[in-house]
PDB file of C-alpha atoms (C1' of nucleotides) in Angstrom:
ATOM      1  CA  MET A   1    -150.414 121.186  12.997  1.00 57.00           C
ATOM      2  CA  PRO A   2    -152.519 123.308  15.058  1.00 94.00           C
ATOM      3  CA  GLU A   3    -156.229 123.530  15.340  1.00 97.00           C
ATOM      4  CA  LEU A   4    -158.059 125.315  18.109  1.00 98.00           C
ATOM      5  CA  PRO A   5    -157.021 122.927  20.923  1.00 97.00           C
ATOM      6  CA  GLU A   6    -153.356 123.058  19.993  1.00 97.00           C
ATOM      7  CA  VAL A   7    -153.365 126.843  19.728  1.00 98.00           C
ATOM      8  CA  GLU A   8    -155.238 127.162  23.009  1.00 98.00           C
ATOM      9  CA  THR A   9    -152.739 124.816  24.655  1.00 98.00           C
ATOM     10  CA  VAL A  10    -149.878 126.965  23.428  1.00 98.00           C
ATOM     11  CA  ARG A  11    -151.675 130.100  24.591  1.00 98.00           C
ATOM     12  CA  ARG A  12    -152.111 128.740  28.091  1.00 98.00           C
ATOM     13  CA  GLY A  13    -148.478 127.733  28.276  1.00 97.00           C
ATOM     14  CA  LEU A  14    -147.306 131.098  27.069  1.00 97.00           C
ATOM     15  CA  GLN A  15    -149.661 133.310  29.007  1.00 98.00           C
ATOM     16  CA  PRO A  16    -147.842 133.319  32.359  1.00 97.00           C
ATOM     17  CA  HIS A  17    -144.576 134.169  30.625  1.00 97.00           C
ATOM     18  CA  LEU A  18    -145.928 136.922  28.411  1.00 97.00           C
ATOM     19  CA  GLU A  19    -148.770 138.716  30.119  1.00 98.00           C
ATOM     20  CA  GLY A  20    -147.471 141.640  32.089  1.00 98.00           C
ATOM     21  CA  GLN A  21    -143.984 141.067  30.729  1.00 98.00           C
ATOM     22  CA  ARG A  22    -141.907 143.544  28.833  1.00 98.00           C
ATOM     23  CA  ILE A  23    -140.270 142.366  25.630  1.00 98.00           C
ATOM     24  CA  ALA A  24    -136.663 143.227  26.278  1.00 98.00           C
ATOM     25  CA  ARG A  25    -135.403 141.929  22.981  1.00 97.00           C
ATOM     26  CA  ALA A  26    -136.923 140.718  19.720  1.00 97.00           C
ATOM     27  CA  GLU A  27    -135.101 139.191  16.807  1.00 97.00           C
ATOM     28  CA  ALA A  28    -136.336 138.326  13.335  1.00 97.00           C
ATOM     29  CA  ARG A  29    -133.893 135.858  11.836  1.00 96.00           C
ATOM     30  CA  ARG A  30    -135.386 135.974   8.359  1.00 95.00           C
ATOM     31  CA  PRO A  31    -137.538 138.535   6.567  1.00 95.00           C
ATOM     32  CA  ASP A  32    -140.570 136.346   5.998  1.00 96.00           C
ATOM     33  CA  LEU A  33    -142.609 133.344   7.035  1.00 96.00           C
ATOM     34  CA  ARG A  34    -145.588 132.684   4.804  1.00 95.00           C
ATOM     35  CA  TRP A  35    -145.633 136.422   4.175  1.00 95.00           C
ATOM     36  CA  PRO A  36    -143.093 139.139   4.828  1.00 96.00           C
ATOM     37  CA  LEU A  37    -142.727 140.116   8.465  1.00 97.00           C
ATOM     38  CA  PRO A  38    -143.587 143.749   9.186  1.00 97.00           C
ATOM     39  CA  PRO A  39    -140.377 145.682   8.566  1.00 96.00           C
ATOM     40  CA  ASP A  40    -140.786 147.459  11.903  1.00 97.00           C
ATOM     41  CA  LEU A  41    -141.654 144.327  13.889  1.00 98.00           C
ATOM     42  CA  VAL A  42    -138.566 144.386  16.098  1.00 98.00           C
ATOM     43  CA  GLN A  43    -138.823 148.104  16.667  1.00 98.00           C
ATOM     44  CA  VAL A  44    -142.496 147.939  17.642  1.00 98.00           C
ATOM     45  CA  LEU A  45    -142.011 145.009  19.999  1.00 98.00           C
ATOM     46  CA  THR A  46    -138.820 146.047  21.725  1.00 98.00           C
ATOM     47  CA  GLY A  47    -139.667 147.625  25.059  1.00 98.00           C
ATOM     48  CA  ALA A  48    -143.393 146.959  24.728  1.00 98.00           C
ATOM     49  CA  THR A  49    -145.268 145.192  27.513  1.00 98.00           C
ATOM     50  CA  VAL A  50    -147.775 142.490  26.654  1.00 98.00           C
ATOM     51  CA  THR A  51    -151.030 143.280  28.414  1.00 98.00           C
ATOM     52  CA  ALA A  52    -152.987 140.202  27.304  1.00 98.00           C
ATOM     53  CA  LEU A  53    -152.464 137.034  25.295  1.00 98.00           C
ATOM     54  CA  ARG A  54    -155.648 136.031  23.516  1.00 98.00           C
ATOM     55  CA  ARG A  55    -156.767 133.472  20.958  1.00 97.00           C
ATOM     56  CA  ARG A  56    -159.172 133.948  18.081  1.00 97.00           C
ATOM     57  CA  SER A  57    -159.721 130.874  15.921  1.00 97.00           C
ATOM     58  CA  LYS A  58    -156.214 129.516  15.293  1.00 97.00           C
ATOM     59  CA  TYR A  59    -154.583 132.911  15.784  1.00 98.00           C
ATOM     60  CA  LEU A  60    -152.734 134.113  18.874  1.00 98.00           C
ATOM     61  CA  LEU A  61    -152.976 137.805  19.694  1.00 98.00           C
ATOM     62  CA  ALA A  62    -150.643 139.608  22.068  1.00 98.00           C
ATOM     63  CA  ASP A  63    -151.916 143.065  22.976  1.00 98.00           C
ATOM     64  CA  LEU A  64    -149.232 145.674  23.530  1.00 98.00           C
ATOM     65  CA  ASP A  65    -149.332 148.460  26.101  1.00 98.00           C
ATOM     66  CA  ARG A  66    -148.174 150.969  23.527  1.00 97.00           C
ATOM     67  CA  GLY A  67    -151.149 150.096  21.320  1.00 97.00           C
ATOM     68  CA  GLY A  68    -151.475 147.529  18.583  1.00 97.00           C
ATOM     69  CA  THR A  69    -151.412 143.753  18.734  1.00 98.00           C
ATOM     70  CA  LEU A  70    -148.940 141.083  17.708  1.00 98.00           C
ATOM     71  CA  LEU A  71    -150.756 138.517  15.555  1.00 98.00           C
ATOM     72  CA  MET A  72    -149.372 135.002  15.128  1.00 98.00           C
ATOM     73  CA  HIS A  73    -150.492 131.860  13.309  1.00 97.00           C
ATOM     74  CA  LEU A  74    -148.645 128.551  13.595  1.00 97.00           C
ATOM     75  CA  GLY A  75    -149.555 127.286  10.132  1.00 97.00           C
ATOM     76  CA  MET A  76    -149.020 123.531   9.896  1.00 95.00           C
ATOM     77  CA  SER A  77    -145.746 123.041  11.710  1.00 96.00           C
ATOM     78  CA  GLY A  78    -145.275 126.125  13.879  1.00 96.00           C
ATOM     79  CA  ARG A  79    -144.224 126.000  17.523  1.00 96.00           C
ATOM     80  CA  LEU A  80    -143.873 128.636  20.192  1.00 97.00           C
ATOM     81  CA  LEU A  81    -141.442 127.379  22.786  1.00 96.00           C
ATOM     82  CA  VAL A  82    -140.748 128.916  26.172  1.00 96.00           C
ATOM     83  CA  GLU A  83    -137.319 128.426  27.586  1.00 91.00           C
ATOM     84  CA  GLY A  84    -135.272 129.906  30.346  1.00 86.00           C
ATOM     85  CA  ALA A  85    -133.446 129.292  33.573  1.00 66.00           C
ATOM     86  CA  GLY A  86    -135.562 127.718  36.265  1.00 64.00           C
ATOM     87  CA  LEU A  87    -138.432 126.623  34.055  1.00 68.00           C
ATOM     88  CA  ALA A  88    -139.847 123.155  34.382  1.00 57.00           C
ATOM     89  CA  GLY A  89    -139.771 120.730  31.480  1.00 51.00           C
ATOM     90  CA  PHE A  90    -137.000 119.760  29.159  1.00 49.00           C
ATOM     91  CA  HIS A  91    -135.190 122.480  27.297  1.00 53.00           C
ATOM     92  CA  ARG A  92    -132.565 123.148  24.784  1.00 59.00           C
ATOM     93  CA  ASP A  93    -130.002 125.738  25.555  1.00 61.00           C
ATOM     94  CA  PRO A  94    -131.883 128.853  24.393  1.00 58.00           C
ATOM     95  CA  SER A  95    -128.693 130.345  23.073  1.00 65.00           C
ATOM     96  CA  ILE A  96    -128.471 127.547  20.511  1.00 72.00           C
ATOM     97  CA  LEU A  97    -130.886 128.323  17.716  1.00 78.00           C
ATOM     98  CA  SER A  98    -131.936 125.778  15.149  1.00 88.00           C
ATOM     99  CA  ARG A  99    -132.473 126.260  11.455  1.00 90.00           C
ATOM    100  CA  HIS A 100    -136.203 126.837  11.832  1.00 95.00           C
ATOM    101  CA  ASP A 101    -136.133 129.219  14.779  1.00 96.00           C
ATOM    102  CA  HIS A 102    -137.355 132.233  12.852  1.00 97.00           C
ATOM    103  CA  VAL A 103    -138.361 134.780  15.465  1.00 97.00           C
ATOM    104  CA  VAL A 104    -137.122 135.061  19.043  1.00 97.00           C
ATOM    105  CA  PHE A 105    -138.477 137.144  21.913  1.00 97.00           C
ATOM    106  CA  VAL A 106    -136.731 137.615  25.241  1.00 96.00           C
ATOM    107  CA  THR A 107    -138.783 139.020  28.101  1.00 97.00           C
ATOM    108  CA  GLY A 108    -137.645 141.235  30.931  1.00 97.00           C
ATOM    109  CA  ALA A 109    -137.740 138.161  33.179  1.00 95.00           C
ATOM    110  CA  GLY A 110    -135.130 136.511  30.971  1.00 94.00           C
ATOM    111  CA  THR A 111    -137.495 134.029  29.360  1.00 95.00           C
ATOM    112  CA  THR A 112    -136.909 133.169  25.715  1.00 95.00           C
ATOM    113  CA  ILE A 113    -139.881 132.536  23.455  1.00 97.00           C
ATOM    114  CA  THR A 114    -139.006 131.057  20.089  1.00 97.00           C
ATOM    115  CA  PHE A 115    -141.244 130.877  17.032  1.00 97.00           C
ATOM    116  CA  ASN A 116    -140.085 127.768  15.193  1.00 97.00           C
ATOM    117  CA  ASP A 117    -141.727 126.660  11.950  1.00 96.00           C
ATOM    118  CA  ALA A 118    -140.172 124.106   9.632  1.00 95.00           C
ATOM    119  CA  ARG A 119    -142.681 124.504   6.810  1.00 95.00           C
ATOM    120  CA  ARG A 120    -143.063 128.245   7.179  1.00 96.00           C
ATOM    121  CA  PHE A 121    -146.812 128.187   6.621  1.00 96.00           C
ATOM    122  CA  GLY A 122    -147.125 130.256   9.776  1.00 97.00           C
ATOM    123  CA  MET A 123    -147.384 134.013   9.898  1.00 97.00           C
ATOM    124  CA  ILE A 124    -146.576 136.910  12.184  1.00 98.00           C
ATOM    125  CA  ASP A 125    -148.030 140.354  11.675  1.00 97.00           C
ATOM    126  CA  LEU A 126    -148.917 143.494  13.584  1.00 98.00           C
ATOM    127  CA  ILE A 127    -152.409 144.830  13.996  1.00 97.00           C
ATOM    128  CA  ARG A 128    -152.020 148.580  14.257  1.00 97.00           C
ATOM    129  CA  GLU A 129    -153.923 150.380  16.937  1.00 96.00           C
ATOM    130  CA  GLY A 130    -157.520 150.960  15.969  1.00 95.00           C
ATOM    131  CA  GLU A 131    -157.246 148.905  12.799  1.00 95.00           C
ATOM    132  CA  ALA A 132    -158.925 145.647  11.865  1.00 94.00           C
ATOM    133  CA  HIS A 133    -156.914 142.838  10.354  1.00 96.00           C
ATOM    134  CA  PRO A 134    -158.092 141.283   7.076  1.00 95.00           C
ATOM    135  CA  LEU A 135    -157.254 137.760   8.258  1.00 96.00           C
ATOM    136  CA  LEU A 136    -159.617 138.117  11.197  1.00 96.00           C
ATOM    137  CA  ALA A 137    -162.340 139.974   9.330  1.00 94.00           C
ATOM    138  CA  HIS A 138    -164.399 137.044   8.087  1.00 94.00           C
ATOM    139  CA  LEU A 139    -164.004 134.494  10.855  1.00 96.00           C
ATOM    140  CA  GLY A 140    -167.160 132.796  12.069  1.00 96.00           C
ATOM    141  CA  SER A 141    -168.235 132.077  15.634  1.00 97.00           C
ATOM    142  CA  GLU A 142    -165.932 130.677  18.250  1.00 97.00           C
ATOM    143  CA  PRO A 143    -167.144 127.207  19.232  1.00 97.00           C
ATOM    144  CA  PHE A 144    -167.170 128.158  22.919  1.00 98.00           C
ATOM    145  CA  ASP A 145    -169.015 131.431  22.449  1.00 97.00           C
ATOM    146  CA  PRO A 146    -172.701 131.444  23.362  1.00 97.00           C
ATOM    147  CA  ASP A 147    -173.637 132.663  19.892  1.00 96.00           C
ATOM    148  CA  PHE A 148    -172.384 129.392  18.444  1.00 97.00           C
ATOM    149  CA  ASP A 149    -175.620 127.481  18.831  1.00 97.00           C
ATOM    150  CA  THR A 150    -178.075 125.367  16.868  1.00 97.00           C
ATOM    151  CA  GLY A 151    -179.737 128.340  15.209  1.00 97.00           C
ATOM    152  CA  TYR A 152    -176.417 129.792  14.129  1.00 96.00           C
ATOM    153  CA  LEU A 153    -175.094 126.562  12.637  1.00 97.00           C
ATOM    154  CA  ALA A 154    -178.419 125.671  11.025  1.00 96.00           C
ATOM    155  CA  ALA A 155    -178.531 129.086   9.356  1.00 96.00           C
ATOM    156  CA  ALA A 156    -174.951 128.713   8.151  1.00 96.00           C
ATOM    157  CA  PHE A 157    -175.732 125.280   6.704  1.00 96.00           C
ATOM    158  CA  THR A 158    -178.954 126.301   4.985  1.00 93.00           C
ATOM    159  CA  GLY A 159    -178.797 125.802   1.240  1.00 91.00           C
ATOM    160  CA  ARG A 160    -175.254 124.483   1.318  1.00 93.00           C
ATOM    161  CA  ARG A 161    -174.750 121.566  -0.987  1.00 92.00           C
ATOM    162  CA  ALA A 162    -171.132 121.054  -0.034  1.00 94.00           C
ATOM    163  CA  PRO A 163    -170.348 118.117   2.258  1.00 96.00           C
ATOM    164  CA  VAL A 164    -170.654 118.921   5.956  1.00 97.00           C
ATOM    165  CA  LYS A 165    -166.962 118.072   6.323  1.00 96.00           C
ATOM    166  CA  GLN A 166    -166.132 120.996   4.091  1.00 96.00           C
ATOM    167  CA  ALA A 167    -168.616 123.341   5.728  1.00 97.00           C
ATOM    168  CA  LEU A 168    -167.116 122.694   9.153  1.00 97.00           C
ATOM    169  CA  LEU A 169    -163.629 123.377   7.837  1.00 97.00           C
ATOM    170  CA  ASP A 170    -164.837 126.750   6.540  1.00 97.00           C
ATOM    171  CA  GLN A 171    -163.477 129.254   9.059  1.00 96.00           C
ATOM    172  CA  ARG A 172    -166.217 131.716   8.120  1.00 96.00           C
ATOM    173  CA  ILE A 173    -168.740 129.313   9.647  1.00 97.00           C
ATOM    174  CA  VAL A 174    -166.917 127.935  12.684  1.00 97.00           C
ATOM    175  CA  ALA A 175    -163.560 129.377  13.677  1.00 97.00           C
ATOM    176  CA  GLY A 176    -160.889 126.991  14.839  1.00 97.00           C
ATOM    177  CA  LEU A 177    -161.880 123.559  13.577  1.00 97.00           C
ATOM    178  CA  GLY A 178    -159.437 121.709  11.342  1.00 97.00           C
ATOM    179  CA  ASN A 179    -159.095 118.343   9.713  1.00 97.00           C
ATOM    180  CA  ILE A 180    -158.722 116.261  12.880  1.00 97.00           C
ATOM    181  CA  TYR A 181    -161.494 117.664  15.001  1.00 97.00           C
ATOM    182  CA  VAL A 182    -164.028 117.820  12.176  1.00 97.00           C
ATOM    183  CA  SER A 183    -163.649 114.073  11.647  1.00 97.00           C
ATOM    184  CA  GLU A 184    -163.826 113.432  15.386  1.00 97.00           C
ATOM    185  CA  ALA A 185    -166.873 115.657  15.947  1.00 98.00           C
ATOM    186  CA  LEU A 186    -168.784 114.139  13.028  1.00 97.00           C
ATOM    187  CA  HIS A 187    -168.144 110.660  14.334  1.00 98.00           C
ATOM    188  CA  ARG A 188    -169.361 111.605  17.789  1.00 98.00           C
ATOM    189  CA  ALA A 189    -172.441 113.148  16.187  1.00 98.00           C
ATOM    190  CA  GLY A 190    -173.083 110.153  13.928  1.00 97.00           C
ATOM    191  CA  ILE A 191    -173.070 112.283  10.789  1.00 97.00           C
ATOM    192  CA  ASP A 192    -171.555 111.105   7.510  1.00 97.00           C
ATOM    193  CA  PRO A 193    -168.894 113.622   6.404  1.00 97.00           C
ATOM    194  CA  ARG A 194    -170.183 113.340   2.827  1.00 96.00           C
ATOM    195  CA  ARG A 195    -173.677 114.491   3.717  1.00 96.00           C
ATOM    196  CA  ALA A 196    -174.641 117.856   2.270  1.00 96.00           C
ATOM    197  CA  ALA A 197    -174.525 120.443   5.045  1.00 96.00           C
ATOM    198  CA  GLY A 198    -177.928 121.766   4.050  1.00 95.00           C
ATOM    199  CA  ARG A 199    -179.510 118.365   4.507  1.00 95.00           C
ATOM    200  CA  ILE A 200    -178.958 117.822   8.196  1.00 96.00           C
ATOM    201  CA  GLY A 201    -181.946 118.109  10.505  1.00 96.00           C
ATOM    202  CA  GLU A 202    -182.074 120.620  13.318  1.00 96.00           C
ATOM    203  CA  GLU A 203    -181.876 118.001  16.048  1.00 97.00           C
ATOM    204  CA  ARG A 204    -178.738 116.525  14.599  1.00 97.00           C
ATOM    205  CA  ILE A 205    -177.243 119.987  14.252  1.00 97.00           C
ATOM    206  CA  ALA A 206    -178.000 120.595  17.906  1.00 97.00           C
ATOM    207  CA  ALA A 207    -176.153 117.404  18.798  1.00 98.00           C
ATOM    208  CA  LEU A 208    -173.274 118.365  16.532  1.00 98.00           C
ATOM    209  CA  VAL A 209    -172.850 121.695  18.330  1.00 98.00           C
ATOM    210  CA  GLY A 210    -172.470 119.831  21.611  1.00 98.00           C
ATOM    211  CA  HIS A 211    -170.053 117.287  20.185  1.00 98.00           C
ATOM    212  CA  ILE A 212    -167.866 119.983  18.662  1.00 98.00           C
ATOM    213  CA  ARG A 213    -167.569 121.642  22.057  1.00 98.00           C
ATOM    214  CA  ASP A 214    -166.964 118.333  23.792  1.00 98.00           C
ATOM    215  CA  VAL A 215    -164.211 117.099  21.515  1.00 98.00           C
ATOM    216  CA  LEU A 216    -162.432 120.457  21.684  1.00 98.00           C
ATOM    217  CA  THR A 217    -162.734 120.512  25.465  1.00 98.00           C
ATOM    218  CA  ASP A 218    -161.336 116.987  25.730  1.00 98.00           C
ATOM    219  CA  ALA A 219    -158.477 117.825  23.379  1.00 98.00           C
ATOM    220  CA  ILE A 220    -157.508 120.986  25.258  1.00 98.00           C
ATOM    221  CA  ALA A 221    -157.472 119.012  28.504  1.00 98.00           C
ATOM    222  CA  ALA A 222    -155.018 116.604  26.845  1.00 97.00           C
ATOM    223  CA  GLY A 223    -152.720 119.380  25.645  1.00 97.00           C
ATOM    224  CA  GLY A 224    -153.826 118.992  22.027  1.00 97.00           C
ATOM    225  CA  SER A 225    -152.833 116.313  19.534  1.00 96.00           C
ATOM    226  CA  SER A 226    -149.214 115.677  18.560  1.00 94.00           C
ATOM    227  CA  LEU A 227    -149.121 113.821  15.260  1.00 92.00           C
ATOM    228  CA  ARG A 228    -145.707 115.072  14.350  1.00 89.00           C
ATOM    229  CA  ASP A 229    -145.107 118.754  14.943  1.00 91.00           C
ATOM    230  CA  HIS A 230    -147.311 119.985  17.749  1.00 93.00           C
ATOM    231  CA  ARG A 231    -145.596 120.840  20.997  1.00 94.00           C
ATOM    232  CA  GLN A 232    -146.956 122.633  23.996  1.00 95.00           C
ATOM    233  CA  ALA A 233    -145.130 125.828  24.914  1.00 95.00           C
ATOM    234  CA  THR A 234    -143.031 123.786  27.333  1.00 94.00           C
ATOM    235  CA  GLY A 235    -141.929 121.488  24.520  1.00 94.00           C
ATOM    236  CA  GLU A 236    -144.032 118.617  25.830  1.00 94.00           C
ATOM    237  CA  LEU A 237    -146.175 116.569  23.476  1.00 95.00           C
ATOM    238  CA  GLY A 238    -149.949 116.767  23.502  1.00 95.00           C
ATOM    239  CA  TYR A 239    -151.570 113.403  23.988  1.00 96.00           C
ATOM    240  CA  PHE A 240    -155.090 113.639  22.589  1.00 97.00           C
ATOM    241  CA  GLN A 241    -153.999 111.560  19.573  1.00 96.00           C
ATOM    242  CA  HIS A 242    -154.348 108.546  21.865  1.00 95.00           C
ATOM    243  CA  SER A 243    -158.036 109.371  22.205  1.00 96.00           C
ATOM    244  CA  PHE A 244    -158.839 109.643  18.505  1.00 97.00           C
ATOM    245  CA  ARG A 245    -161.913 107.616  17.643  1.00 97.00           C
ATOM    246  CA  VAL A 246    -161.512 107.803  13.859  1.00 97.00           C
ATOM    247  CA  TYR A 247    -158.713 110.149  12.783  1.00 96.00           C
ATOM    248  CA  ASN A 248    -155.760 108.226  11.368  1.00 95.00           C
ATOM    249  CA  ARG A 249    -157.473 104.936  12.253  1.00 96.00           C
ATOM    250  CA  GLU A 250    -158.313 103.498   8.850  1.00 94.00           C
ATOM    251  CA  ASN A 251    -159.535  99.869   9.067  1.00 94.00           C
ATOM    252  CA  ALA A 252    -159.757  99.933  12.858  1.00 95.00           C
ATOM    253  CA  PRO A 253    -163.053  98.771  14.342  1.00 96.00           C
ATOM    254  CA  CYS A 254    -165.511 101.561  15.100  1.00 97.00           C
ATOM    255  CA  PRO A 255    -165.161 102.409  18.795  1.00 97.00           C
ATOM    256  CA  ASN A 256    -168.893 102.869  19.259  1.00 97.00           C
ATOM    257  CA  GLN A 257    -170.445 100.317  21.575  1.00 95.00           C
ATOM    258  CA  GLY A 258    -172.218  97.632  19.534  1.00 95.00           C
ATOM    259  CA  CYS A 259    -171.139  98.981  16.137  1.00 97.00           C
ATOM    260  CA  THR A 260    -169.579  96.368  13.866  1.00 97.00           C
ATOM    261  CA  GLY A 261    -168.296  98.870  11.307  1.00 97.00           C
ATOM    262  CA  HIS A 262    -164.704  99.696  10.457  1.00 96.00           C
ATOM    263  CA  ILE A 263    -163.169 103.114   9.985  1.00 96.00           C
ATOM    264  CA  ARG A 264    -162.831 104.252   6.398  1.00 95.00           C
ATOM    265  CA  ARG A 265    -160.573 106.897   4.957  1.00 95.00           C
ATOM    266  CA  ILE A 266    -161.777 108.977   2.025  1.00 94.00           C
ATOM    267  CA  VAL A 267    -160.452 112.140   0.403  1.00 94.00           C
ATOM    268  CA  GLN A 268    -162.647 115.237   0.313  1.00 94.00           C
ATOM    269  CA  SER A 269    -161.335 118.400  -1.328  1.00 92.00           C
ATOM    270  CA  GLY A 270    -157.912 116.856  -1.278  1.00 92.00           C
ATOM    271  CA  ARG A 271    -157.903 116.118   2.452  1.00 94.00           C
ATOM    272  CA  SER A 272    -158.381 112.890   4.380  1.00 95.00           C
ATOM    273  CA  SER A 273    -161.636 112.245   6.166  1.00 96.00           C
ATOM    274  CA  PHE A 274    -162.088 109.331   8.548  1.00 96.00           C
ATOM    275  CA  PHE A 275    -165.488 107.934   9.484  1.00 97.00           C
ATOM    276  CA  CYS A 276    -167.518 104.834  10.230  1.00 97.00           C
ATOM    277  CA  PRO A 277    -169.812 104.113   7.262  1.00 96.00           C
ATOM    278  CA  ARG A 278    -171.995 102.015   9.534  1.00 97.00           C
ATOM    279  CA  CYS A 279    -172.990 104.459  12.246  1.00 96.00           C
ATOM    280  CA  GLN A 280    -172.439 107.796  10.502  1.00 97.00           C
ATOM    281  CA  ARG A 281    -175.371 108.691   8.283  1.00 96.00           C
TER     282      ARG A 281
ATOM    283  C1'  DA B   1    -172.187 132.666  -4.178  1.00 66.88           C
ATOM    284  C1'  DT B   2    -169.881 128.170  -4.162  1.00 66.88           C
ATOM    285  C1'  DC B   3    -166.676 124.962  -4.929  1.00 66.88           C
ATOM    286  C1'  DC B   4    -162.247 122.943  -6.424  1.00 66.88           C
ATOM    287  C1'  DG B   5    -157.545 122.581  -7.244  1.00 66.88           C
ATOM    288  C1'  DG B   6    -153.126 124.619  -6.951  1.00 66.88           C
ATOM    289  C1'  DA B   7    -149.802 127.087  -4.463  1.00 66.88           C
ATOM    290  C1'  DC B   8    -146.903 128.034  -0.545  1.00 66.88           C
ATOM    291  C1'  DC B   9    -142.464 124.907   2.093  1.00 66.88           C
ATOM    292  C1'  DT B  10    -140.013 121.269   4.534  1.00 66.88           C
ATOM    293  C1'  DG B  11    -139.428 116.821   6.378  1.00 66.88           C
ATOM    294  C1'  DG B  12    -140.789 112.123   7.403  1.00 66.88           C
ATOM    295  C1'  DT B  13    -142.099 107.583   5.712  1.00 66.88           C
ATOM    296  C1'  DC B  14    -142.597 103.987   2.459  1.00 66.88           C
ATOM    297  C1'  DG B  15    -141.566 101.165  -1.502  1.00 66.88           C
ATOM    298  C1'  DC B  16    -138.282  99.809  -4.856  1.00 66.88           C
TER     299       DC B  16
ATOM    300  C1'  DT C   1    -128.144 103.057   1.729  1.00 66.88           C
ATOM    301  C1'  DG C   2    -130.231 105.929  -1.806  1.00 66.88           C
ATOM    302  C1'  DC C   3    -133.835 107.999  -4.355  1.00 66.88           C
ATOM    303  C1'  DG C   4    -138.279 109.323  -5.776  1.00 66.88           C
ATOM    304  C1'  DA C   5    -143.177 109.488  -4.691  1.00 66.88           C
ATOM    305  C1'  DC C   6    -146.408 110.647  -1.532  1.00 66.88           C
ATOM    306  C1'  DC C   7    -148.229 112.459   2.681  1.00 66.88           C
ATOM    307  C1'  DA C   8    -148.953 115.992   6.482  1.00 66.88           C
ATOM    308  C1'  DG C   9    -152.601 119.512  11.632  1.00 66.88           C
ATOM    309  C1'  DG C  10    -153.792 125.587   7.128  1.00 66.88           C
ATOM    310  C1'  DT C  11    -155.578 128.925   4.189  1.00 66.88           C
ATOM    311  C1'  DC C  12    -155.222 132.239   0.286  1.00 66.88           C
ATOM    312  C1'  DC C  13    -156.256 132.797  -4.483  1.00 66.88           C
ATOM    313  C1'  DG C  14    -157.875 132.245  -9.146  1.00 66.88           C
ATOM    314  C1'  DG C  15    -160.794 130.118 -12.250  1.00 66.88           C
ATOM    315  C1'  DA C  16    -164.879 127.297 -13.346  1.00 66.88           C
TER     316       DA C  16
END
DNA sequence: ATCCGGACCTGGTCGC
DNA sequence: TGCGACCAGGTCCGGA
């Protein structure tokens, strides 16, 4: 499911319920997700207060007052749902857990936060105080950070013969892009996803940087994209899927003004890419 | 160093 | 209605 906009949407929904809140209770309902949960997860979390809820790439990080950080990734189908008396939105009874509710947190305010993940590609881990985490070690620039600019991306692309689609999916280059937003950004930038990353001119890279930021900004404003699994923390759907220009739109006319092309779907490294062969070069 | 394919796991959809 | 094949928003790993 979740690329940067979806994770950021979840973060924003969770933040008011977690930051400054004590975790009164934590429950791990199975020993593993993609990887084993830390054996002391419940012990470390119980009684800890979350001082900040941050995002890095597609990871959520909850800093704990007693030191250390809770690290979470939603994988493909993960959800973090906030429920509790008096909250807006539609809710299940938090006392009724479903098959895929794997980890549950209850805050001092009585709010329940459930990590639900049908496919179990998600992960939860602890970053110990003063330690680095291997999963975060090699991430590239955040698209919204000032250091993500034309020079940075041009340098990262230099000499790369792989298709630009693949280069943009590489989290060591740009952190947070996934299959949807790479297709959307390349269409906005007029770049063919099959083009070798190292063979894109500086001006077009400059435009691409802007389009990446724009499409992510638009998607966050829409609460992310809900194709099947994504839910905001409130349980609501995101609605950016209605604004897709190419993703999942095979054979549809290209939305660009004056373009007579039609959207094509191809497979690159085993994953779908959508683009307009007419205006993406 | 790069790149590709397979693996992880479940559920939804589509065609027969 | 049932069943198998195929597809899905991610990313780690091993081998070429």
